mmCIF file of C-alpha atoms and ligand atoms in Angstrom:
data_model
loop_
_atom_site.group_PDB
_atom_site.id
_atom_site.type_symbol
_atom_site.label_atom_id
_atom_site.label_comp_id
_atom_site.label_asym_id
_atom_site.label_seq_id
_atom_site.Cartn_x
_atom_site.Cartn_y
_atom_site.Cartn_z
ATOM 1 C CA MET A 1 -88.094 -184.660 -121.413
ATOM 2 C CA GLU A 2 -87.236 -183.613 -125.029
ATOM 3 C CA GLN A 3 -90.621 -182.155 -125.598
ATOM 4 C CA GLU A 4 -91.217 -180.823 -122.729
ATOM 5 C CA ARG A 5 -88.363 -178.712 -124.019
ATOM 6 C CA GLU A 6 -89.269 -178.330 -127.596
ATOM 7 C CA ARG A 7 -92.442 -177.175 -126.293
ATOM 8 C CA LEU A 8 -90.668 -175.213 -124.247
ATOM 9 C CA GLU A 9 -88.928 -173.327 -126.356
ATOM 10 C CA ALA A 10 -91.518 -172.734 -128.700
ATOM 11 C CA GLU A 11 -93.645 -170.960 -126.710
ATOM 12 C CA LEU A 12 -90.902 -168.721 -124.844
ATOM 13 C CA LEU A 13 -89.699 -167.471 -128.182
ATOM 14 C CA ALA A 14 -93.043 -166.627 -129.262
ATOM 15 C CA ALA A 15 -93.785 -164.959 -125.875
ATOM 16 C CA ILE A 16 -90.775 -163.110 -126.033
ATOM 17 C CA ALA A 17 -91.305 -162.231 -129.853
ATOM 18 C CA ALA A 18 -94.955 -160.469 -129.238
ATOM 19 C CA ALA A 19 -93.202 -158.930 -125.601
ATOM 20 C CA GLY A 20 -94.280 -154.686 -126.449
ATOM 21 C CA ASP A 21 -91.117 -153.241 -124.749
ATOM 22 C CA LEU A 22 -89.172 -153.886 -122.256
ATOM 23 C CA ARG A 23 -91.408 -154.398 -118.801
ATOM 24 C CA GLY A 24 -92.583 -157.270 -120.504
ATOM 25 C CA LEU A 25 -89.410 -158.171 -121.440
ATOM 26 C CA GLU A 26 -87.873 -158.570 -118.302
ATOM 27 C CA GLU A 27 -90.978 -160.861 -116.761
ATOM 28 C CA ILE A 28 -90.812 -162.971 -119.824
ATOM 29 C CA ARG A 29 -87.033 -163.275 -118.772
ATOM 30 C CA VAL A 30 -86.739 -163.665 -115.385
ATOM 31 C CA ARG A 31 -89.529 -165.832 -116.103
ATOM 32 C CA ALA A 32 -87.634 -168.177 -118.203
ATOM 33 C CA LEU A 33 -84.137 -167.920 -116.525
ATOM 34 C CA GLY A 34 -84.998 -166.391 -113.279
ATOM 35 C CA ARG A 35 -83.429 -168.813 -109.961
ATOM 36 C CA LYS A 36 -87.359 -170.616 -110.179
ATOM 37 C CA GLY A 37 -87.770 -169.555 -113.880
ATOM 38 C CA GLU A 38 -88.876 -173.057 -115.816
ATOM 39 C CA VAL A 39 -85.479 -173.679 -118.168
ATOM 40 C CA THR A 40 -83.749 -173.564 -114.860
ATOM 41 C CA ALA A 41 -86.462 -175.858 -113.430
ATOM 42 C CA LEU A 42 -85.349 -178.142 -116.236
ATOM 43 C CA ALA A 43 -81.859 -178.302 -115.793
ATOM 44 C CA LYS A 44 -82.082 -179.263 -111.884
ATOM 45 C CA ALA A 45 -84.389 -181.924 -113.432
ATOM 46 C CA VAL A 46 -81.425 -183.156 -115.877
ATOM 47 C CA GLY A 47 -79.985 -184.239 -112.729
ATOM 48 C CA ARG A 48 -82.641 -186.485 -111.667
ATOM 49 C CA LEU A 49 -82.047 -188.621 -115.258
ATOM 50 C CA PRO A 50 -80.818 -191.544 -116.037
ATOM 51 C CA VAL A 51 -76.443 -191.443 -115.749
ATOM 52 C CA GLU A 52 -77.031 -192.127 -119.351
ATOM 53 C CA GLN A 53 -79.358 -189.382 -121.050
ATOM 54 C CA ARG A 54 -78.354 -186.299 -119.161
ATOM 55 C CA ARG A 55 -74.342 -185.787 -121.214
ATOM 56 C CA ALA A 56 -77.235 -184.901 -124.083
ATOM 57 C CA ALA A 57 -79.564 -183.362 -122.068
ATOM 58 C CA GLY A 58 -77.108 -180.993 -119.788
ATOM 59 C CA ARG A 59 -76.597 -179.512 -123.581
ATOM 60 C CA ALA A 60 -79.365 -179.599 -124.816
ATOM 61 C CA ILE A 61 -80.467 -177.565 -121.872
ATOM 62 C CA ASN A 62 -77.778 -175.109 -122.551
ATOM 63 C CA ALA A 63 -78.382 -174.737 -126.111
ATOM 64 C CA LEU A 64 -82.363 -174.492 -124.872
ATOM 65 C CA LYS A 65 -80.647 -171.252 -122.402
ATOM 66 C CA ARG A 66 -78.479 -169.694 -125.367
ATOM 67 C CA ASN A 67 -81.114 -169.386 -127.665
ATOM 68 C CA ILE A 68 -83.726 -167.489 -124.659
ATOM 69 C CA GLU A 69 -80.352 -165.413 -123.967
ATOM 70 C CA GLU A 70 -80.356 -164.066 -127.302
ATOM 71 C CA ALA A 71 -83.497 -163.615 -128.299
ATOM 72 C CA ILE A 72 -84.124 -161.743 -125.193
ATOM 73 C CA THR A 73 -81.094 -159.110 -126.379
ATOM 74 C CA ARG A 74 -82.460 -159.005 -130.569
ATOM 75 C CA ARG A 75 -85.155 -158.301 -128.889
ATOM 76 C CA ARG A 76 -84.315 -156.296 -126.063
ATOM 77 C CA GLU A 77 -81.923 -153.992 -128.425
ATOM 78 C CA GLU A 78 -85.412 -154.021 -130.963
ATOM 79 C CA LEU A 79 -87.344 -152.316 -128.535
ATOM 80 C CA GLU A 80 -85.029 -149.584 -127.603
ATOM 81 C CA ARG A 81 -84.667 -148.927 -130.929
ATOM 82 C CA ILE A 82 -88.325 -148.472 -130.663
ATOM 83 C CA GLU A 83 -88.377 -146.236 -128.297
ATOM 84 C CA LEU A 84 -85.712 -143.792 -129.567
ATOM 85 C CA GLU A 85 -87.450 -143.591 -132.713
ATOM 86 C CA ARG A 86 -90.773 -142.836 -130.597
ATOM 87 C CA ARG A 87 -88.822 -140.297 -128.880
ATOM 88 C CA LEU A 88 -87.441 -138.956 -131.327
ATOM 89 C CA ALA A 89 -90.548 -138.637 -133.595
ATOM 90 C CA GLY A 90 -92.319 -137.004 -130.507
ATOM 91 C CA GLU A 91 -90.168 -134.293 -129.608
ATOM 92 C CA ARG A 92 -89.406 -133.079 -132.832
ATOM 93 C CA ILE A 93 -89.482 -129.349 -133.390
ATOM 94 C CA ASP A 94 -90.484 -127.770 -136.783
ATOM 95 C CA VAL A 95 -87.563 -125.270 -137.363
ATOM 96 C CA SER A 96 -90.039 -123.897 -140.086
ATOM 97 C CA LEU A 97 -92.914 -122.859 -137.631
ATOM 98 C CA PRO A 98 -93.737 -118.809 -137.306
ATOM 99 C CA PRO A 99 -92.278 -117.572 -133.525
ATOM 100 C CA ARG A 100 -93.091 -116.721 -130.840
ATOM 101 C CA PRO A 101 -95.387 -113.862 -131.362
ATOM 102 C CA ARG A 102 -94.554 -110.032 -129.416
ATOM 103 C CA PRO A 103 -95.081 -110.597 -125.920
ATOM 104 C CA GLU A 104 -98.306 -108.155 -125.291
ATOM 105 C CA GLY A 105 -96.790 -106.232 -122.339
ATOM 106 C CA ARG A 106 -95.053 -102.904 -122.749
ATOM 107 C CA VAL A 107 -93.022 -101.113 -120.789
ATOM 108 C CA HIS A 108 -94.300 -98.071 -119.669
ATOM 109 C CA PRO A 109 -92.673 -94.616 -121.636
ATOM 110 C CA VAL A 110 -90.824 -92.651 -117.486
ATOM 111 C CA SER A 111 -89.778 -96.393 -116.562
ATOM 112 C CA GLN A 112 -88.268 -97.066 -119.994
ATOM 113 C CA VAL A 113 -86.359 -93.591 -120.005
ATOM 114 C CA THR A 114 -85.438 -93.830 -116.572
ATOM 115 C CA GLU A 115 -83.819 -96.807 -117.785
ATOM 116 C CA GLU A 116 -81.713 -95.138 -119.873
ATOM 117 C CA ILE A 117 -80.902 -92.265 -117.811
ATOM 118 C CA VAL A 118 -79.928 -94.268 -114.976
ATOM 119 C CA ALA A 119 -77.597 -96.545 -117.873
ATOM 120 C CA ILE A 120 -75.900 -93.347 -119.079
ATOM 121 C CA LEU A 121 -75.337 -92.499 -115.880
ATOM 122 C CA ALA A 122 -73.860 -95.368 -114.684
ATOM 123 C CA ASP A 123 -71.249 -95.522 -116.759
ATOM 124 C CA MET A 124 -70.106 -92.809 -115.592
ATOM 125 C CA GLY A 125 -69.764 -94.169 -112.533
ATOM 126 C CA PHE A 126 -72.832 -92.491 -110.366
ATOM 127 C CA ALA A 127 -74.215 -95.617 -108.684
ATOM 128 C CA VAL A 128 -78.454 -95.048 -107.366
ATOM 129 C CA ALA A 129 -79.240 -94.046 -104.210
ATOM 130 C CA GLU A 130 -83.273 -93.572 -103.388
ATOM 131 C CA GLY A 131 -84.884 -91.413 -100.534
ATOM 132 C CA PRO A 132 -88.036 -91.703 -99.125
ATOM 133 C CA ASP A 133 -91.867 -89.806 -100.581
ATOM 134 C CA VAL A 134 -92.582 -88.396 -97.510
ATOM 135 C CA GLU A 135 -90.021 -86.708 -96.271
ATOM 136 C CA ASP A 136 -90.026 -84.174 -93.429
ATOM 137 C CA ASP A 137 -89.443 -80.188 -93.482
ATOM 138 C CA PHE A 138 -85.214 -80.525 -93.469
ATOM 139 C CA HIS A 139 -84.773 -83.187 -95.480
ATOM 140 C CA ASN A 140 -87.230 -81.762 -98.398
ATOM 141 C CA PHE A 141 -85.888 -77.535 -97.477
ATOM 142 C CA THR A 142 -84.411 -76.813 -94.803
ATOM 143 C CA ALA A 143 -80.894 -78.917 -95.193
ATOM 144 C CA LEU A 144 -81.311 -77.358 -98.985
ATOM 145 C CA ASN A 145 -80.342 -74.581 -97.584
ATOM 146 C CA ILE A 146 -84.431 -73.339 -99.004
ATOM 147 C CA PRO A 147 -85.026 -71.261 -95.592
ATOM 148 C CA PRO A 148 -88.449 -71.210 -94.460
ATOM 149 C CA GLU A 149 -90.096 -67.964 -96.144
ATOM 150 C CA HIS A 150 -89.374 -69.572 -99.320
ATOM 151 C CA PRO A 151 -91.867 -69.781 -101.952
ATOM 152 C CA ALA A 152 -91.251 -73.205 -102.844
ATOM 153 C CA ARG A 153 -92.384 -74.026 -99.338
ATOM 154 C CA GLN A 154 -96.400 -72.516 -99.636
ATOM 155 C CA MET A 155 -98.751 -73.934 -99.466
ATOM 156 C CA GLN A 156 -99.675 -73.872 -103.281
ATOM 157 C CA ASP A 157 -97.230 -75.813 -103.531
ATOM 158 C CA THR A 158 -96.280 -78.768 -101.522
ATOM 159 C CA PHE A 159 -98.357 -81.572 -100.098
ATOM 160 C CA PHE A 160 -98.543 -81.315 -96.924
ATOM 161 C CA LEU A 161 -99.893 -84.831 -94.349
ATOM 162 C CA GLU A 162 -102.013 -84.646 -91.508
ATOM 163 C CA ALA A 163 -99.253 -86.694 -89.419
ATOM 164 C CA GLU A 164 -96.000 -85.199 -88.132
ATOM 165 C CA ASP A 165 -92.632 -86.326 -87.472
ATOM 166 C CA GLU A 166 -91.533 -87.068 -83.812
ATOM 167 C CA LYS A 167 -90.469 -83.870 -83.675
ATOM 168 C CA GLY A 168 -93.897 -83.082 -84.130
ATOM 169 C CA GLY A 169 -92.677 -81.025 -87.354
ATOM 170 C CA PRO A 170 -94.395 -81.079 -90.550
ATOM 171 C CA LEU A 171 -94.444 -84.312 -92.868
ATOM 172 C CA LEU A 172 -94.800 -84.147 -96.543
ATOM 173 C CA LEU A 173 -94.320 -85.244 -99.741
ATOM 174 C CA ARG A 174 -91.272 -84.057 -101.498
ATOM 175 C CA THR A 175 -91.742 -82.195 -104.304
ATOM 176 C CA HIS A 176 -88.292 -82.878 -105.704
ATOM 177 C CA THR A 177 -85.304 -85.478 -105.057
ATOM 178 C CA SER A 178 -82.595 -83.351 -103.560
ATOM 179 C CA PRO A 179 -83.064 -84.591 -100.094
ATOM 180 C CA VAL A 180 -81.776 -87.409 -101.290
ATOM 181 C CA GLN A 181 -78.578 -85.578 -101.637
ATOM 182 C CA ILE A 182 -79.022 -84.415 -97.717
ATOM 183 C CA ARG A 183 -79.560 -88.580 -96.810
ATOM 184 C CA THR A 184 -76.314 -89.621 -98.542
ATOM 185 C CA MET A 185 -74.233 -86.884 -97.114
ATOM 186 C CA LEU A 186 -75.674 -87.631 -94.117
ATOM 187 C CA ALA A 187 -75.554 -91.559 -93.948
ATOM 188 C CA GLY A 188 -71.950 -91.564 -95.501
ATOM 189 C CA LYS A 189 -68.599 -90.157 -96.040
ATOM 190 C CA PRO A 190 -66.884 -88.076 -99.342
ATOM 191 C CA PRO A 191 -66.933 -88.717 -101.981
ATOM 192 C CA PHE A 192 -69.675 -89.178 -103.447
ATOM 193 C CA ARG A 193 -71.445 -89.713 -106.294
ATOM 194 C CA ILE A 194 -74.849 -90.575 -106.946
ATOM 195 C CA ILE A 195 -77.848 -90.774 -109.100
ATOM 196 C CA ALA A 196 -81.091 -90.666 -106.988
ATOM 197 C CA PRO A 197 -83.946 -91.572 -109.471
ATOM 198 C CA GLY A 198 -88.230 -91.566 -107.927
ATOM 199 C CA ARG A 199 -91.694 -89.870 -107.893
ATOM 200 C CA VAL A 200 -92.141 -86.194 -106.467
ATOM 201 C CA TYR A 201 -95.105 -84.552 -106.419
ATOM 202 C CA ARG A 202 -96.300 -81.051 -106.333
ATOM 203 C CA ARG A 203 -99.739 -79.434 -106.485
ATOM 204 C CA ASP A 204 -100.462 -78.474 -110.293
ATOM 205 C CA TYR A 205 -101.959 -79.892 -113.031
ATOM 206 C CA ASP A 206 -101.952 -79.232 -117.103
ATOM 207 C CA MET A 207 -100.845 -80.489 -120.596
ATOM 208 C CA THR A 208 -97.398 -80.119 -118.884
ATOM 209 C CA HIS A 209 -97.883 -80.762 -115.253
ATOM 210 C CA THR A 210 -99.096 -83.718 -113.152
ATOM 211 C CA PRO A 211 -100.010 -83.554 -108.914
ATOM 212 C CA MET A 212 -97.187 -86.428 -109.375
ATOM 213 C CA PHE A 213 -93.800 -86.638 -111.800
ATOM 214 C CA HIS A 214 -90.742 -88.303 -112.162
ATOM 215 C CA GLN A 215 -87.151 -86.800 -111.557
ATOM 216 C CA VAL A 216 -83.581 -87.416 -111.338
ATOM 217 C CA GLU A 217 -81.693 -86.276 -109.297
ATOM 218 C CA GLY A 218 -77.095 -85.868 -109.498
ATOM 219 C CA LEU A 219 -74.627 -84.934 -106.999
ATOM 220 C CA LEU A 220 -71.216 -85.696 -107.374
ATOM 221 C CA ILE A 221 -68.357 -84.574 -104.081
ATOM 222 C CA ASP A 222 -64.608 -84.788 -104.526
ATOM 223 C CA ARG A 223 -62.174 -83.296 -103.633
ATOM 224 C CA ARG A 224 -61.216 -80.538 -106.038
ATOM 225 C CA THR A 225 -64.168 -81.187 -108.198
ATOM 226 C CA HIS A 226 -65.189 -77.832 -110.594
ATOM 227 C CA MET A 227 -67.875 -76.339 -112.921
ATOM 228 C CA GLY A 228 -65.504 -77.645 -115.987
ATOM 229 C CA HIS A 229 -66.029 -81.099 -114.015
ATOM 230 C CA LEU A 230 -70.305 -80.851 -114.226
ATOM 231 C CA LYS A 231 -70.469 -78.724 -117.800
ATOM 232 C CA GLY A 232 -68.735 -82.014 -119.646
ATOM 233 C CA CYS A 233 -70.982 -84.813 -117.224
ATOM 234 C CA LEU A 234 -74.288 -83.293 -118.410
ATOM 235 C CA ILE A 235 -73.023 -82.353 -121.214
ATOM 236 C CA ASP A 236 -71.905 -85.777 -121.699
ATOM 237 C CA PHE A 237 -75.282 -87.240 -120.466
ATOM 238 C CA VAL A 238 -77.912 -84.904 -122.970
ATOM 239 C CA ARG A 239 -75.601 -86.267 -125.806
ATOM 240 C CA ALA A 240 -75.356 -90.058 -124.976
ATOM 241 C CA PHE A 241 -79.428 -89.350 -124.024
ATOM 242 C CA PHE A 242 -80.853 -88.269 -127.536
ATOM 243 C CA GLU A 243 -78.724 -90.619 -129.303
ATOM 244 C CA ARG A 244 -76.796 -88.036 -131.140
ATOM 245 C CA ASP A 245 -73.372 -85.864 -130.770
ATOM 246 C CA ASP A 246 -74.340 -82.978 -132.978
ATOM 247 C CA ILE A 247 -77.086 -81.464 -129.444
ATOM 248 C CA PRO A 248 -76.178 -77.383 -129.116
ATOM 249 C CA VAL A 249 -76.426 -77.112 -125.211
ATOM 250 C CA ARG A 250 -75.819 -73.782 -123.393
ATOM 251 C CA PHE A 251 -75.794 -73.064 -119.761
ATOM 252 C CA ARG A 252 -77.617 -69.817 -118.599
ATOM 253 C CA PRO A 253 -77.463 -68.629 -115.117
ATOM 254 C CA SER A 254 -80.021 -69.523 -112.596
ATOM 255 C CA PHE A 255 -81.044 -69.670 -109.036
ATOM 256 C CA PHE A 256 -81.073 -72.782 -106.698
ATOM 257 C CA PRO A 257 -81.179 -72.534 -102.832
ATOM 258 C CA PHE A 258 -79.262 -74.793 -102.765
ATOM 259 C CA THR A 259 -76.379 -73.963 -105.291
ATOM 260 C CA GLU A 260 -74.341 -71.343 -106.384
ATOM 261 C CA PRO A 261 -73.834 -70.468 -109.074
ATOM 262 C CA SER A 262 -76.388 -72.076 -109.973
ATOM 263 C CA ALA A 263 -77.835 -72.742 -114.193
ATOM 264 C CA GLU A 264 -79.561 -74.128 -116.457
ATOM 265 C CA MET A 265 -79.036 -76.083 -119.786
ATOM 266 C CA ASP A 266 -80.801 -75.154 -122.032
ATOM 267 C CA VAL A 267 -80.710 -77.791 -125.616
ATOM 268 C CA GLY A 268 -81.637 -76.345 -128.771
ATOM 269 C CA CYS A 269 -84.318 -77.093 -130.853
ATOM 270 C CA ARG A 270 -86.833 -76.339 -133.550
ATOM 271 C CA ARG A 271 -90.423 -75.875 -132.994
ATOM 272 C CA GLY A 272 -93.217 -75.569 -135.896
ATOM 273 C CA GLU A 273 -96.190 -77.239 -136.393
ATOM 274 C CA GLY A 274 -97.632 -77.083 -133.006
ATOM 275 C CA GLN A 275 -94.436 -79.855 -133.442
ATOM 276 C CA LEU A 276 -90.928 -79.941 -131.345
ATOM 277 C CA VAL A 277 -87.796 -81.623 -132.637
ATOM 278 C CA VAL A 278 -84.445 -81.611 -130.203
ATOM 279 C CA GLY A 279 -82.353 -81.204 -132.251
ATOM 280 C CA ALA A 280 -79.802 -77.835 -134.543
ATOM 281 C CA GLY A 281 -82.586 -75.027 -134.855
ATOM 282 C CA ASP A 282 -83.025 -71.507 -133.896
ATOM 283 C CA ASP A 283 -84.534 -72.445 -130.353
ATOM 284 C CA TRP A 284 -83.451 -73.671 -127.088
ATOM 285 C CA LEU A 285 -85.625 -75.377 -124.625
ATOM 286 C CA GLU A 286 -84.913 -76.143 -120.861
ATOM 287 C CA ILE A 287 -84.293 -78.896 -119.895
ATOM 288 C CA LEU A 288 -82.795 -79.487 -115.629
ATOM 289 C CA GLY A 289 -81.149 -77.793 -113.344
ATOM 290 C CA CYS A 290 -77.580 -77.456 -111.820
ATOM 291 C CA GLY A 291 -75.024 -75.868 -109.997
ATOM 292 C CA MET A 292 -72.405 -76.294 -107.335
ATOM 293 C CA VAL A 293 -73.635 -77.578 -103.643
ATOM 294 C CA HIS A 294 -73.556 -74.748 -102.129
ATOM 295 C CA PRO A 295 -71.710 -74.127 -98.679
ATOM 296 C CA ALA A 296 -74.391 -74.193 -96.278
ATOM 297 C CA VAL A 297 -75.502 -77.307 -97.473
ATOM 298 C CA LEU A 298 -72.673 -78.933 -97.381
ATOM 299 C CA ARG A 299 -71.891 -77.013 -94.019
ATOM 300 C CA GLU A 300 -75.708 -78.964 -92.461
ATOM 301 C CA VAL A 301 -74.246 -82.593 -93.066
ATOM 302 C CA GLY A 302 -71.041 -82.105 -91.444
ATOM 303 C CA LEU A 303 -68.399 -80.977 -95.017
ATOM 304 C CA ASP A 304 -65.760 -78.872 -94.913
ATOM 305 C CA PRO A 305 -66.241 -76.956 -97.432
ATOM 306 C CA ASP A 306 -62.742 -75.745 -98.178
ATOM 307 C CA VAL A 307 -61.973 -79.676 -98.526
ATOM 308 C CA TRP A 308 -65.125 -80.922 -100.350
ATOM 309 C CA GLN A 309 -66.707 -79.936 -103.341
ATOM 310 C CA GLY A 310 -69.704 -81.057 -106.461
ATOM 311 C CA PHE A 311 -71.999 -80.298 -108.476
ATOM 312 C CA ALA A 312 -75.866 -81.199 -108.508
ATOM 313 C CA PHE A 313 -78.004 -81.351 -110.931
ATOM 314 C CA GLY A 314 -82.338 -82.643 -111.269
ATOM 315 C CA LEU A 315 -84.068 -82.977 -113.986
ATOM 316 C CA GLY A 316 -87.478 -84.060 -114.935
ATOM 317 C CA ILE A 317 -88.005 -87.633 -116.490
ATOM 318 C CA ASP A 318 -91.186 -87.269 -118.035
ATOM 319 C CA ARG A 319 -90.640 -83.852 -119.897
ATOM 320 C CA LEU A 320 -87.234 -85.971 -121.260
ATOM 321 C CA ALA A 321 -89.915 -88.085 -122.164
ATOM 322 C CA MET A 322 -91.871 -86.311 -123.618
ATOM 323 C CA LEU A 323 -89.204 -84.546 -126.150
ATOM 324 C CA LYS A 324 -87.448 -88.222 -127.158
ATOM 325 C CA TYR A 325 -90.595 -90.025 -127.886
ATOM 326 C CA GLY A 326 -92.453 -87.049 -128.618
ATOM 327 C CA ILE A 327 -95.905 -87.507 -126.675
ATOM 328 C CA PRO A 328 -97.508 -84.403 -126.361
ATOM 329 C CA ASP A 329 -99.250 -84.399 -122.665
ATOM 330 C CA LEU A 330 -98.138 -85.539 -120.114
ATOM 331 C CA ARG A 331 -101.244 -86.375 -118.062
ATOM 332 C CA THR A 332 -101.579 -89.277 -120.344
ATOM 333 C CA PHE A 333 -99.075 -91.064 -118.556
ATOM 334 C CA PHE A 334 -100.608 -91.789 -115.313
ATOM 335 C CA GLU A 335 -103.963 -92.740 -117.225
ATOM 336 C CA GLY A 336 -103.553 -96.302 -117.455
ATOM 337 C CA ASP A 337 -105.176 -96.090 -120.424
ATOM 338 C CA LEU A 338 -103.867 -99.621 -122.085
ATOM 339 C CA ARG A 339 -104.163 -98.536 -126.098
ATOM 340 C CA TRP A 340 -101.918 -95.401 -125.210
ATOM 341 C CA LEU A 341 -99.188 -97.810 -123.266
ATOM 342 C CA ARG A 342 -99.176 -100.436 -126.574
ATOM 343 C CA HIS A 343 -98.543 -97.069 -128.779
ATOM 344 C CA TYR A 344 -95.651 -95.436 -126.248
ATOM 345 C CA GLY A 345 -94.360 -98.078 -124.243
ATOM 346 C CA PHE A 346 -91.829 -99.784 -125.143
ATOM 347 C CA VAL A 347 -90.729 -104.331 -125.583
ATOM 348 C CA PRO A 348 -89.499 -105.119 -122.091
ATOM 349 C CA LEU A 349 -86.802 -107.044 -123.222
ATOM 350 C CA ASP A 350 -84.705 -104.293 -125.061
ATOM 351 C CA LEU A 351 -82.480 -103.025 -121.912
ATOM 352 C CA PRO A 352 -81.185 -99.747 -123.169
ATOM 353 C CA THR A 353 -77.539 -100.520 -122.697
ATOM 354 C CA THR A 354 -75.208 -98.147 -123.510
ATOM 355 C CA TYR A 355 -73.822 -100.535 -125.374
ATOM 356 C CA GLY A 356 -76.178 -101.901 -127.134
ATOM 357 C CA GLY A 357 -78.533 -99.147 -128.259
ATOM 358 C CA LEU A 358 -80.707 -97.303 -125.796
ATOM 359 C CA SER A 359 -84.066 -97.061 -127.621
ATOM 360 C CA ARG A 360 -83.521 -99.243 -129.754
HETATM 361 N N1 DAH B 1 -84.219 -80.052 -107.212
HETATM 362 C C1 DAH B 1 -84.705 -78.676 -108.871
HETATM 363 C C2 DAH B 1 -86.126 -79.049 -108.610
HETATM 364 O O1 DAH B 1 -86.757 -79.881 -108.002
HETATM 365 C C3 DAH B 1 -84.641 -79.480 -109.462
HETATM 366 C C4 DAH B 1 -82.389 -78.840 -109.157
HETATM 367 C C5 DAH B 1 -81.689 -78.209 -109.917
HETATM 368 C C6 DAH B 1 -81.475 -80.077 -108.227
HETATM 369 C C7 DAH B 1 -80.835 -77.832 -108.947
HETATM 370 C C8 DAH B 1 -80.306 -79.971 -108.786
HETATM 371 C C9 DAH B 1 -80.262 -78.528 -108.886
HETATM 372 O O2 DAH B 1 -79.262 -80.857 -108.068
HETATM 373 O O3 DAH B 1 -78.693 -78.336 -108.361
HETATM 374 O O4 DAH B 1 -86.462 -77.879 -109.803
#
């Protein structure tokens, strides 16, 4: 038995030292010390020895058990350390590597400028509203106080569809975002404070006109709203948008069927050498239409003009993008030329906010 024990100890210690991973080591432990293990079997055999040998043999077996257990614990700690080092080496990050390349995709200037405009006006409490591109005559014209003989309705401006609405009336591609005013006021209760960015369509095509372009409509309806609110709001807007506090602005009387009085807002600019720079200068550039919502429009949506008043404005997003970012030809916006987009586009992760900077 003595021999047997020595042989087993030597064999097990060698196996433990050779164990290459924790699983192999566990197998050895079970083989030696488990219920049917070799050391366990030897311990049982002690009971069958003559009485006078049992005591010494029992001690020797206990010492063997302890040796094997200690050897396993030591080897386990060793293997765990080796495993940890292997993982640390594998997961090491080389902080001196160059950063990732800039993302390939670019945000289109129209999307960028839309986000900028929304960011500024959202800070003033305007919520974004939407309406359909395919409109009916009522929302696009009639409800906005545009009478049937008004030139804006004529075929050369408006894309009419062959399909008709349920009442047999004409369907068309909206010529402006103003119908969203009507939809908003019909669907809710005043006060209203919304902006409606979106696509609009007109039959036109040259350097500064494309058959599809983008507008933002603004509408504010409340009690005791007046022209001073309109001016303050739009002056703040323009200064925030061009990111300059010293932009000269002026309001010129104008005409729109859906506002009374109506105005157009100009910003100061300088022209020369085929360039146009917004800011101080001796020239003016029209950038938006606005006015106090016409009582006829309010009545059309069931509001009492003696209680509710408000202002509205409409501006061309593409035009503002051309001005702010110096893009000369509107038609290039919609040609889908990747080189153009790489040049004029914006990095997707730079979201415009009024506090973080609109156009960094
Ligand atoms: N709908 C006008 C257009 O497309 C723009 C406009 C002007 C909208 C004055 C307004 C406004 O809300 O008050 O030319």
